[in-house]
Coordinates of C-alpha atoms and ligand atoms in Angstrom, one line a residue:
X1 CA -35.4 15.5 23.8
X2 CA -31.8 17.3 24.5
X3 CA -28.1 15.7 25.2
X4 CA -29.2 15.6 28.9
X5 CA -31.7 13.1 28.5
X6 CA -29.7 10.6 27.3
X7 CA -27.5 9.7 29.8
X8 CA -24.4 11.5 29.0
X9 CA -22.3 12.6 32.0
X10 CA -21.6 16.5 32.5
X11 CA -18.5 16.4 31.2
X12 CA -19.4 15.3 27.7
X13 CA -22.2 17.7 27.6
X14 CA -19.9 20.5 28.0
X15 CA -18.2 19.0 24.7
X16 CA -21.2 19.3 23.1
X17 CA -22.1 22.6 24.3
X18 CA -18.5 24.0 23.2
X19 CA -19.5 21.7 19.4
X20 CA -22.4 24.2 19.3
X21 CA -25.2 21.3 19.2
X22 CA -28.1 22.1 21.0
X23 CA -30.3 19.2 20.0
X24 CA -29.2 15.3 19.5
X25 CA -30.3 14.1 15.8
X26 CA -32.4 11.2 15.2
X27 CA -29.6 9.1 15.0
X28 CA -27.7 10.4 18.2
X29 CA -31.2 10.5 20.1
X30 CA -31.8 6.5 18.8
X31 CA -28.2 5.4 19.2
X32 CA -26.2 7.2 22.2
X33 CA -29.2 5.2 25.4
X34 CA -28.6 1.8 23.3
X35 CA -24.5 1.5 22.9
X36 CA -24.4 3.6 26.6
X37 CA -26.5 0.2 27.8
X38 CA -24.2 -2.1 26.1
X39 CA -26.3 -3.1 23.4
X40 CA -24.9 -4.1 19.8
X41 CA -26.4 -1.7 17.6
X42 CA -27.0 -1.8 13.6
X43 CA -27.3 2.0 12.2
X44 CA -28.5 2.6 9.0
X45 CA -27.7 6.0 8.1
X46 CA -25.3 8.6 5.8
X47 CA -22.8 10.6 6.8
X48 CA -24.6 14.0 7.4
X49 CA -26.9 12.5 9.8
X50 CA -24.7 12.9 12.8
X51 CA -23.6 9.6 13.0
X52 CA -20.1 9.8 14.0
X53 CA -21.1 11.6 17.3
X54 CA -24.2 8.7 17.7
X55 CA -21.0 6.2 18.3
X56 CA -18.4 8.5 19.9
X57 CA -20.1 10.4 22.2
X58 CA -21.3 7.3 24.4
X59 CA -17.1 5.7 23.7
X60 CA -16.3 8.1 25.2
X61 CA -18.5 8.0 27.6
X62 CA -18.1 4.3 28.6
X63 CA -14.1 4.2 27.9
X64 CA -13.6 7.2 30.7
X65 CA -14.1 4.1 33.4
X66 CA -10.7 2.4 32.6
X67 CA -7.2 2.2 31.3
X68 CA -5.7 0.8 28.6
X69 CA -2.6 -1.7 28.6
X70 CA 0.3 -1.4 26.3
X71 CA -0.3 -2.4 22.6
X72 CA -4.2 -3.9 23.8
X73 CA -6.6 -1.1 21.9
X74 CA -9.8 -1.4 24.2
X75 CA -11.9 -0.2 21.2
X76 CA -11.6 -0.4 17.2
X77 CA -13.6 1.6 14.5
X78 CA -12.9 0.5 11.2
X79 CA -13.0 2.8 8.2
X80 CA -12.7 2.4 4.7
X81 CA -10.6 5.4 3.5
X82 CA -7.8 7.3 5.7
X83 CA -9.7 10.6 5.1
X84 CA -12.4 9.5 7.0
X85 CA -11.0 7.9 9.3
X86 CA -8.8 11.3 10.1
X87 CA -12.3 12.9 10.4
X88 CA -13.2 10.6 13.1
X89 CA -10.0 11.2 15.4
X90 CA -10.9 14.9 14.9
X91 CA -14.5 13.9 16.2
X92 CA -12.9 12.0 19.4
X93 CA -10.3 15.2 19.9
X94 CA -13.5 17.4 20.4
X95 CA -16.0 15.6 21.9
X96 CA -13.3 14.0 24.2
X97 CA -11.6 17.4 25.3
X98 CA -12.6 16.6 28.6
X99 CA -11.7 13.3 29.2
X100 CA -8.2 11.6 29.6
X101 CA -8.2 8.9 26.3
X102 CA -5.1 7.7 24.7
X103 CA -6.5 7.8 21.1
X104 CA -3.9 6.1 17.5
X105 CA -5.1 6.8 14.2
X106 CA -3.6 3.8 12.1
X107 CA -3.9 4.8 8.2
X108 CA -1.5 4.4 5.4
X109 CA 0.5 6.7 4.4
X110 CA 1.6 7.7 7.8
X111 CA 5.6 6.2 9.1
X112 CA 4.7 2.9 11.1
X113 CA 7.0 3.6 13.8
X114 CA 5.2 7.1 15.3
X115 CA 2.0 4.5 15.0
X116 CA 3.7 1.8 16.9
X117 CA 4.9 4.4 19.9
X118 CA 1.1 5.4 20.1
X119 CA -0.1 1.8 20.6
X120 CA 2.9 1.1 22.9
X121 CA 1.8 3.7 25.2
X122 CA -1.7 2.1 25.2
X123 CA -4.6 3.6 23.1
X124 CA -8.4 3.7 24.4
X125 CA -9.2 4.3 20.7
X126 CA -7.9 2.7 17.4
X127 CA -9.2 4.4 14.5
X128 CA -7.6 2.2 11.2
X129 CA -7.9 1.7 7.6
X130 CA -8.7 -2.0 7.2
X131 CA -5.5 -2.8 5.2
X132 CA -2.6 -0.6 7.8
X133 CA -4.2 -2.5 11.0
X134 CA -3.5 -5.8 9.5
X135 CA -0.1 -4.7 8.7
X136 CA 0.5 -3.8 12.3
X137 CA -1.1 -7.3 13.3
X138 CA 0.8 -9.3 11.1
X139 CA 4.1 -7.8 12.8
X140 CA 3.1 -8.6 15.8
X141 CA 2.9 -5.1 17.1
X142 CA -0.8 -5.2 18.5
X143 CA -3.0 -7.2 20.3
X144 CA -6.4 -6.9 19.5
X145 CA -7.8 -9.0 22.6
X146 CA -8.7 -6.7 24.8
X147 CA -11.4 -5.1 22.2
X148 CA -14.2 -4.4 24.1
X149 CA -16.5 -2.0 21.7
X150 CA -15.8 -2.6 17.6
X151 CA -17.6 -0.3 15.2
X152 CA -17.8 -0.9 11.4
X153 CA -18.4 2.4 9.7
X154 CA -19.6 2.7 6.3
X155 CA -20.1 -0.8 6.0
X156 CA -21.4 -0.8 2.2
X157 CA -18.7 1.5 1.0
X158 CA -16.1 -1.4 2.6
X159 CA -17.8 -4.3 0.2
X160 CA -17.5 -1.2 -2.7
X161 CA -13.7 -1.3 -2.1
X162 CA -13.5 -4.9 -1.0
X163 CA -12.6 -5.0 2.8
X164 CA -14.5 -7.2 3.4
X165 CA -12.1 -10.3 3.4
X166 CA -10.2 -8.0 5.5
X167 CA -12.7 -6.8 8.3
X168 CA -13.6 -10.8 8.0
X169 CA -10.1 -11.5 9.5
X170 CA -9.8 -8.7 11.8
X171 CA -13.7 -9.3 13.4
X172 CA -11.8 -13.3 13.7
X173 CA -9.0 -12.4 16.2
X174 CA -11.1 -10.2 18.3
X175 CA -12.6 -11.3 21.5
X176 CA -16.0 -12.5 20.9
X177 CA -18.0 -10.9 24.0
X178 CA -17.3 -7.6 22.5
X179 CA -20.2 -4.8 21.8
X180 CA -20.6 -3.9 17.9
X181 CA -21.6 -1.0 16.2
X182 CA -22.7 -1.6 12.6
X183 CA -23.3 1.3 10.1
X184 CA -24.2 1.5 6.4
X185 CA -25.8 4.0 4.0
X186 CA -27.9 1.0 2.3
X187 CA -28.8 -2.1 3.6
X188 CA -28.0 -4.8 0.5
X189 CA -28.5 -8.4 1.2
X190 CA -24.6 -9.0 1.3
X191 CA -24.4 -6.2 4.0
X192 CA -27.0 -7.8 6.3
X193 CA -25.5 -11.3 6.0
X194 CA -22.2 -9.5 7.5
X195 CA -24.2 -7.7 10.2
X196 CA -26.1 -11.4 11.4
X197 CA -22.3 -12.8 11.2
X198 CA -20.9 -9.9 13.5
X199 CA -23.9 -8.7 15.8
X200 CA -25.8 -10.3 18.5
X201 CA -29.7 -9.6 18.5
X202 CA -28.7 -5.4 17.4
X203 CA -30.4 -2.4 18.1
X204 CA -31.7 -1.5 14.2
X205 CA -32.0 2.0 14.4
X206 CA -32.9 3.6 10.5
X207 CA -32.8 7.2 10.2
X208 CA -34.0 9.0 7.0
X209 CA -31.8 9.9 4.2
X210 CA -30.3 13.4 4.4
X211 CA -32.8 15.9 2.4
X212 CA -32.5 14.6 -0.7
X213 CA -29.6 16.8 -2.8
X214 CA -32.4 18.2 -5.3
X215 CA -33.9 19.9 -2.7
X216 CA -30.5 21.9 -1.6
X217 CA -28.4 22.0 -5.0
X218 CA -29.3 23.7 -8.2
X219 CA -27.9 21.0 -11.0
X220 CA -27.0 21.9 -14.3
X221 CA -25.4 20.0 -17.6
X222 CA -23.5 21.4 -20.4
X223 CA -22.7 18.9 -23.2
X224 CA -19.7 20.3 -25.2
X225 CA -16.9 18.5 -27.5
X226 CA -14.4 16.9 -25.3
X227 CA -11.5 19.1 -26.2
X228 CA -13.7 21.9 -25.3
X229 CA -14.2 20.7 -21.5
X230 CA -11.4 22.9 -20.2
X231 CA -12.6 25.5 -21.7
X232 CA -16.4 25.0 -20.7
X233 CA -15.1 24.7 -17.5
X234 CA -13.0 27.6 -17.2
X235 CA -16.0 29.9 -18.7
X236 CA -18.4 28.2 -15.5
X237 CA -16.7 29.1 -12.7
X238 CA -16.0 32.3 -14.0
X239 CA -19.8 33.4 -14.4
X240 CA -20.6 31.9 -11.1
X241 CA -19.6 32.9 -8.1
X242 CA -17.7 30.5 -6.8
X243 CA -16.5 31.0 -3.4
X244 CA -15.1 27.3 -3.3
X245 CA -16.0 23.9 -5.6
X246 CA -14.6 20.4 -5.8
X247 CA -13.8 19.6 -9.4
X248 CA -14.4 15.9 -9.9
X249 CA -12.1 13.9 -12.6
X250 CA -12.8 10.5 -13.3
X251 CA -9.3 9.5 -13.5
X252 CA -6.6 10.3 -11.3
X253 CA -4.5 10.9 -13.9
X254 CA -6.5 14.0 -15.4
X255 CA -6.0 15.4 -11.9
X256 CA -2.8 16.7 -11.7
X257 CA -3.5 18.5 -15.8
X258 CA -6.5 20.2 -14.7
X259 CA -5.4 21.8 -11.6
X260 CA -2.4 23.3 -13.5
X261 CA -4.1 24.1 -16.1
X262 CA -6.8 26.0 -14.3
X263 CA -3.3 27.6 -12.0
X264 CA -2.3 28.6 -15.4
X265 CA -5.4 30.8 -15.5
X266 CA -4.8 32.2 -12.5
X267 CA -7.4 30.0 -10.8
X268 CA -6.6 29.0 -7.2
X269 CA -6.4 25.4 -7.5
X270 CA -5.0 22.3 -6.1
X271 CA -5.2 18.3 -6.2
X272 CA -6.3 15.6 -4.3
X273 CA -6.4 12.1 -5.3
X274 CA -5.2 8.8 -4.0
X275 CA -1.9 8.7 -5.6
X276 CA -0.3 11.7 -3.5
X277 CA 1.2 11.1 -0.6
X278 CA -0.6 11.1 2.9
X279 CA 0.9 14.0 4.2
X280 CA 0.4 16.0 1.1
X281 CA -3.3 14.7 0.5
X282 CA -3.7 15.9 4.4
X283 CA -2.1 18.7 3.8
X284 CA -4.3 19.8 0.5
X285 CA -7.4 19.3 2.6
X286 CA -6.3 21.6 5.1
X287 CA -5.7 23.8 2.4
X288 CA -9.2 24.2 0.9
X289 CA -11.1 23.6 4.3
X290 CA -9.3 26.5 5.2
X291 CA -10.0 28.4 2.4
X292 CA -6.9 29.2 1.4
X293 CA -7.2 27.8 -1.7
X294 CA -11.0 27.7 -3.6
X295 CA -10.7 24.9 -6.3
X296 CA -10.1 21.1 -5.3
X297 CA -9.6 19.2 -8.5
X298 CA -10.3 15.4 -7.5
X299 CA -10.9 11.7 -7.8
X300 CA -13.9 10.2 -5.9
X301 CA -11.6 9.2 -2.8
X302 CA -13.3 13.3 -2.2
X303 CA -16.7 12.3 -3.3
X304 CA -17.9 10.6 0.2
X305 CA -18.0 11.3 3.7
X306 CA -15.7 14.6 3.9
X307 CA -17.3 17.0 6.0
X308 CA -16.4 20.6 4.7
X309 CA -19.1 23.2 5.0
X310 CA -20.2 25.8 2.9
X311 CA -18.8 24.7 -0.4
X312 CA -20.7 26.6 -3.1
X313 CA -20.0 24.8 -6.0
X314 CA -19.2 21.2 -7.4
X315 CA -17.9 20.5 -10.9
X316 CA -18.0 17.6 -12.3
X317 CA -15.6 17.9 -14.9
X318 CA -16.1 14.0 -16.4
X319 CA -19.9 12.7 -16.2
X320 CA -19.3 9.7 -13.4
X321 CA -19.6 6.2 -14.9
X322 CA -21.3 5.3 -11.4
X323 CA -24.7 7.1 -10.9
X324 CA -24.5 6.7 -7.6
X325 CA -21.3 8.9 -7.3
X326 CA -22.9 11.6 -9.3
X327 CA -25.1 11.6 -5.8
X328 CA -22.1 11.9 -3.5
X329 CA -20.0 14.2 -5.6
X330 CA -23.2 16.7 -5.3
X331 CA -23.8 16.2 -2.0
X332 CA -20.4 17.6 -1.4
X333 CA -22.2 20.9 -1.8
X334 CA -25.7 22.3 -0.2
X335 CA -24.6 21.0 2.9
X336 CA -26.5 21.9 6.5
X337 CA -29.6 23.4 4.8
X338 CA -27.1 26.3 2.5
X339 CA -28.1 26.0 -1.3
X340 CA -25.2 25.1 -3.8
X341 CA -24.9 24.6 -7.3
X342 CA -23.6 21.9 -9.4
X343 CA -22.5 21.4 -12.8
X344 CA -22.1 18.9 -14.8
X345 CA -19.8 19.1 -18.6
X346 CA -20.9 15.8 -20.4
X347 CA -19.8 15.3 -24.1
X348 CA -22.1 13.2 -26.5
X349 CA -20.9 10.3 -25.9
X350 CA -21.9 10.2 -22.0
X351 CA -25.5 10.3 -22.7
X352 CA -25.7 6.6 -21.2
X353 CA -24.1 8.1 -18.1
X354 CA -26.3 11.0 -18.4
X355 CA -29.2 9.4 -18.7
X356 CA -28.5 6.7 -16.0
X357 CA -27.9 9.4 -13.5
X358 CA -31.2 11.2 -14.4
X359 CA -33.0 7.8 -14.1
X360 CA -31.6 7.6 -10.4
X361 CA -32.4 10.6 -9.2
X362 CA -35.5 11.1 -11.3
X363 CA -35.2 13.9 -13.0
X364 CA -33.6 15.6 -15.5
X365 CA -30.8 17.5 -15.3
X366 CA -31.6 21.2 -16.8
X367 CA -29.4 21.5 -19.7
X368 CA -27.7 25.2 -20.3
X369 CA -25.0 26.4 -22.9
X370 CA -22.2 28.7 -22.1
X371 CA -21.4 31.6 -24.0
X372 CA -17.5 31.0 -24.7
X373 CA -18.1 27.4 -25.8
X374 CA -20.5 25.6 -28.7
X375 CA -23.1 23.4 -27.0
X376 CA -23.6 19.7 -28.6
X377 CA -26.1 17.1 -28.0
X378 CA -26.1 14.0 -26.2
X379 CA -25.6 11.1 -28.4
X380 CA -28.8 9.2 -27.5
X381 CA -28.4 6.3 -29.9
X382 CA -26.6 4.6 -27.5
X383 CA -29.2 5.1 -24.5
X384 CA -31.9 2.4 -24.1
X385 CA -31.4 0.7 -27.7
X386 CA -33.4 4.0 -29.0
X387 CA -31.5 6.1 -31.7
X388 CA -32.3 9.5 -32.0
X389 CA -31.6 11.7 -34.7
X390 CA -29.8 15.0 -34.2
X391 CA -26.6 16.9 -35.2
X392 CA -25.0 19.4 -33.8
X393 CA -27.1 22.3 -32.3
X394 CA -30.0 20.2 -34.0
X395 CA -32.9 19.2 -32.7
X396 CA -32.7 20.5 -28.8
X397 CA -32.9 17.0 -25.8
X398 CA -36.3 16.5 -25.1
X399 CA -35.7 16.0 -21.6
X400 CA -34.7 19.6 -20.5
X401 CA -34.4 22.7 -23.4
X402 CA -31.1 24.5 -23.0
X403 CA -31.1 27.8 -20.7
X404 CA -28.9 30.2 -21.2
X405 CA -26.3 30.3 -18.9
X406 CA -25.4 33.1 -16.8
X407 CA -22.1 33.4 -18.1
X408 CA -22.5 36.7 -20.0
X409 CA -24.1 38.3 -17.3
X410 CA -22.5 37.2 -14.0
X411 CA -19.6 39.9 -12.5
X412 CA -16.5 37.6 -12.3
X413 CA -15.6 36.6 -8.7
X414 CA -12.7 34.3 -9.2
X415 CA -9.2 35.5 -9.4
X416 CA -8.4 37.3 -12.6
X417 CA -7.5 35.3 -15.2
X418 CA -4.5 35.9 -17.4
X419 CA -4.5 36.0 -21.5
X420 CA -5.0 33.2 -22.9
X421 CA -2.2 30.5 -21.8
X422 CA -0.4 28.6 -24.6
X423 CA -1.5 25.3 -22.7
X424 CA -5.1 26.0 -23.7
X425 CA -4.3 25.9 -27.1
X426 CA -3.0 22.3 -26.8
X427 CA -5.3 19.6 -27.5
X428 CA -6.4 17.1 -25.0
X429 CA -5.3 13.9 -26.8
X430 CA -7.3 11.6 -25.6
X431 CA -9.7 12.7 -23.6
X432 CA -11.4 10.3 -20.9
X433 CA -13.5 7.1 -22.6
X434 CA -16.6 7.0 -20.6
X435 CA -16.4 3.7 -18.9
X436 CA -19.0 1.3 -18.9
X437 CA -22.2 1.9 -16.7
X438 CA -22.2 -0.2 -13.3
X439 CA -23.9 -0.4 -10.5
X440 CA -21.9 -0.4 -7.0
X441 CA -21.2 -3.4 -5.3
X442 CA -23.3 -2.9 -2.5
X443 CA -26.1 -2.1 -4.5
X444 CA -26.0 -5.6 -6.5
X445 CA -25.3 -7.0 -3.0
X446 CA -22.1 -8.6 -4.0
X447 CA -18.8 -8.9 -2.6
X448 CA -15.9 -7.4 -4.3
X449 CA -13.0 -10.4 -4.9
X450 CA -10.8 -11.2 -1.9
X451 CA -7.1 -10.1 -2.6
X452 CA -4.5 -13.3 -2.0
X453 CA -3.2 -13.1 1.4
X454 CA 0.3 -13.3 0.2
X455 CA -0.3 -9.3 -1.1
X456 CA -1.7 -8.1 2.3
X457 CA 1.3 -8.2 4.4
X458 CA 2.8 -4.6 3.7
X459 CA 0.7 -3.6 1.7
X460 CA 0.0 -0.1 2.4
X461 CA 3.8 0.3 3.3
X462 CA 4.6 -0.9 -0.4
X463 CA 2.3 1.2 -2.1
X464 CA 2.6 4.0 0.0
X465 CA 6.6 4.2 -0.5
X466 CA 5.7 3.4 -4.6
X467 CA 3.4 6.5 -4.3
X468 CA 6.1 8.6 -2.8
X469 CA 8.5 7.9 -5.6
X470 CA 5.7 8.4 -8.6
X471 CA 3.4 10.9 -7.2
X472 CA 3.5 14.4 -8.1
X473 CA 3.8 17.5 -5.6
X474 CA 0.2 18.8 -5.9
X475 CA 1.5 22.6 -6.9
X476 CA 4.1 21.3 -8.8
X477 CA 3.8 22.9 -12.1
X478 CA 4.3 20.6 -15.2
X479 CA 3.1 22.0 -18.9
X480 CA 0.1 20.5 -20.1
X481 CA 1.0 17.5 -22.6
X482 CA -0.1 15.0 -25.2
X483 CA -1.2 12.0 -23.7
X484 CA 0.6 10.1 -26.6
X485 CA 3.9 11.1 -25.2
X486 CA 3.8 9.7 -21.7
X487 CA 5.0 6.4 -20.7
X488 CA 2.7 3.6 -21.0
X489 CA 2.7 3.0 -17.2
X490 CA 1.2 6.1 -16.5
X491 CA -2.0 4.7 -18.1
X492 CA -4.1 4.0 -15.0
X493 CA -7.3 2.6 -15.6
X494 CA -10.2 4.0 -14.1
X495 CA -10.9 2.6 -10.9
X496 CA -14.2 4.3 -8.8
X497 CA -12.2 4.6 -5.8
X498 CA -8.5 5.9 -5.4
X499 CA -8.1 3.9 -2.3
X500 CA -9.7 0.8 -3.4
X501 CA -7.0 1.2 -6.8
X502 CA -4.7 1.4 -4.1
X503 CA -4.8 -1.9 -2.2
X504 CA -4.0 -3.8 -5.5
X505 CA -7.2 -6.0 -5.2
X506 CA -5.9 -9.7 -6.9
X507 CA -8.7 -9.1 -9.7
X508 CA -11.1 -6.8 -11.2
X509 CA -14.5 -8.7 -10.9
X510 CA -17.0 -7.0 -12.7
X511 CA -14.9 -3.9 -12.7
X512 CA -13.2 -4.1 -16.0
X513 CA -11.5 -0.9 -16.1
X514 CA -12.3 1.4 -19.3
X515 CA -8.6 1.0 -20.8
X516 CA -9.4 -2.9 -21.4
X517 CA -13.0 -2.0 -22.9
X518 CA -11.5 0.2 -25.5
X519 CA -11.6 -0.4 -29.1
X520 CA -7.7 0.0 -30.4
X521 CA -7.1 1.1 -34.0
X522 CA -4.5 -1.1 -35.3
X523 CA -2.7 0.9 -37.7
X524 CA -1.7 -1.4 -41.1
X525 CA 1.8 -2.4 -41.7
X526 CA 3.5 -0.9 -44.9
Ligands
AMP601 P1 -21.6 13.1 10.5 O1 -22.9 12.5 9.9 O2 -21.2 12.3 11.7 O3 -20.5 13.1 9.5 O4 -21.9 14.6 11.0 C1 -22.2 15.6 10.1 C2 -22.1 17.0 10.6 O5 -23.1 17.2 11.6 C3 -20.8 17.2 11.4 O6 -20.3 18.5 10.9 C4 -21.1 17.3 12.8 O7 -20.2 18.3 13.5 C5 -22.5 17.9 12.8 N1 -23.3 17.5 13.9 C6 -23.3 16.2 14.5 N2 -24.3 16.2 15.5 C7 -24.9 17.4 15.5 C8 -25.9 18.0 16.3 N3 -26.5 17.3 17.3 N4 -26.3 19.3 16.1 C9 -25.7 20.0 15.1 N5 -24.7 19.5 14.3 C10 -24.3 18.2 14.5

């Protein structure tokens, strides 16, 4: 079957033509006939199936017949981080190059007034964040009653973050003859509750999970003592050829050391977390999806949904608490059928982490050593009540025997590295306490806890303006320090999602972040 037989007028098949797609994926070929007919449809699918052009494509399609009216939207599509949401207004931009749509892309970060002009004009597309549409509600400064088409994207990574109180109110002021587009990566009792509450009799359309990662990334793990991660690191990407990797932290606060410490060694690096700004977290992106710069040291807010091609490495430079992120932050890599390689540097202590990810994917996670660094073993006597005996370089995992890495052999392809830089010298005082093993919300089918009202209004304003005055420049360069000697405030606890940490969620639920789980040393009075 090709785009013509689905009912797509000439003009949008140009679009596609100049988007280089020559056949419509499973998803598009399942989706586009259904919303085109008007029917509510409930997707089950990742990003990376083609998803985004299985909803936009027949918009646009049915949004060409009419005009919008000042500050009345005639379509919403909800998404749960700005980044994705950006990537979606880029979708609409060139699948709708043809067509004459008024589109606003409401997100955080961004001044409320150029927002407000947009939706004055009258938009034929609203693409929001949850949390900055409500904000323009709650002033007064839309109307969302003239909705005709809603679509909820990434429905299960909305109950992750906790939207769902929020999507809840915004699905309440919308017309109710509306058509709605429902899609999700998993399909947890909590998520179909939400799609009986907002569908009538849906289209279920399922499409296959993307090849599964194994089958397109090489993995690898290094276990090495925590103040040797840097290090470890550093000796990776130099015997690999890395033409560009995302560097995954699992604090935000680790960020901002990393990159400069791997600028220090003449690495090209920058940052990209939820703390920056929006411009400069827009900006960054640019950056590395242009490649003009080849490392992206990040939180998770990079782990899902970003579409960048050709990425030939990921590093995760803390073992992720979550198994299931380990899964996104790899799939960040071997995208469109190319192979990529990722590594993983775990230190004893994350063998639960380890071993949790290994039981998800089902496999173990081939273990090598570098050259520059001492290898150490996982710490199994932590891992499934078992204790395992085993010192340092002892008795080798028995999942996986260490490989040698290539690290001797490999020409290096990054930027030269300078001598040795004093920061590398410098201890990492407290390196990052594994938090505790969850599972995701949407996989335990539970509904993160509802913020108080009262904290909605402004809320992305607030923090967005608090960001400003904290955050640091990405490329601003700041000497690697002790943790001890940095204001207790800058202590964030280690939330899975940077824009979730954002929103200031009323409690933590089940997510008690690491910082609270820690033992403290009390030191004895004199
Ligand atoms: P998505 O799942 O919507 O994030 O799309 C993933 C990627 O697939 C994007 O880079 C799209 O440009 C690309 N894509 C979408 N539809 C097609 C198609 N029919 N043929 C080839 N590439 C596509």
């Amino acid at each position: 079957m090709g785009f013509s037989d689905l009912g797509l007028s000439p003009d949008l098949l140009r679009a596609i033509e100049d988007a280089g797609y020559t056949t419509p994926t499973p998803i598009q070929e399942q989706a586009i006939p259904q919303v085109l007919m008007g029917r509510d449809v409930m997707g089950i699918a990742q990003t990376g199936t083609g998803k985004t052009a299985g909803f936009t494509l027949p918009m646009i399609e049915i949004l060409g017949k009419g005009r919008a009216k000042a500050r009345m939207p005639r379509s919403l599509i909800l998404e749960p981080t700005r980044e994705l949401a950006a990537q979606v207004s880029e979708s609409f931009e060139k699948y709708g190059k043809h067509h004459k749509l008024n589109m606003a892309l409401l997100i955080g970060g961004v001044s409320f007034a150029e927002q407000e002009k947009k939706i004055d004009r009258g938009v034929d597309v609203l693409i929001a964040t949850p949390g900055r549409l409500l904000d323009h509600f709650g002033r007064g400064k839309i109307l969302l009653q003239d909705v005709k088409i809603l679509v909820i994207d990434e429905a299960d990574r909305m109950l992750d973050m906790g939207f769902i109180p929020d999507i809840e109110r915004i699905v309440g002021v919308l017309p109710k003859i509306r058509q709605t587009l429902f899609f999700s990566a998993t399909m947890a009792p909590e998520i179909r509750k939400l799609s009986d509450k907002f569908l009538i009799n849906p289209k279920q359309i399922s499409v296959d999970k993307k090849a599964s990662t194994a089958e397109t990334v090489v993995q690898n793990l290094v276990v090495v003592n925590s103040k040797a991660k840097r290090e470890a690191l550093r000796s990776l990407i130099r015997s690999e050829n890395v033409k560009n990797a995302f560097i995954f932290c699992n604090r935000k606060r680790d960020i901002g050391t990393l990159q400069k410490y791997l600028a220090q060694n003449g690495f090209s690096a920058v940052a990209l977390h939820g703390d920056m700004t929006q411009p400069a977290r827009t900006e960054t992106l640019a950056r590395f999806k242009n490649n003009e710069v080849s490392l992206l040291v990040c939180s998770d807010v990079a782990a899902r949904g970003l579409d960048i091609q050709a990425v030939s490495h990921v590093f995760n430079f803390d073992v992720p608490s979550n198994a299931e992120d380990y899964v996104h932050r790899i799939g960040r890599t071997g995208r469109a059928g190319m192979t990529g390689r990722a590594y993983t540097i775990a230190t004893p202590e994350e063998a639960k982490y380890v071993a949790a990810i290994e039981s998800l994917i089902g496999n173990p996670i081939p273990r090598i050593t570098t050259d520059d660094v001492d290898a150490e073993e996982l710490d199994m006597s932590d891992v499934g009540g078992k204790r395992r005996r085993g010192g340092r370089k002892g008795k080798a995992e028995e999942t996986a025997k260490p490989a040698r890495s290539r690290a001797a052999a490999a020409p290096e392809t990054m930027p030269e590295a300078p001598a040795e830089s004093p920061a590398q010298t410098q201890p990492e005082a407290d390196e990052a306490k594994p938090a505790r093993t969850r599972r995701s919300r949407s996989e335990r089918g539970e509904r993160a806890p509802a913020r108080d009202s009262g904290r909605d209004q402004g809320r992305d304003q607030g923090r967005d303006q608090g960001q400003r005055d904290k955050a640091p420049a990405p490329t601003k360069h700041e000497p690697i320090r002790d943790r001890r000697d940095e204001p207790k405030r800058d202590r964030a606890p280690r939330f899975s999602d940077d824009d979730a940490a954002d929103t200031g969620s009323g409690g933590f639920g089940d997510d008690v972040p690491a910082f609270l789980l820690r033992t403290v040393k009390l030191k004895k009075s004199a």
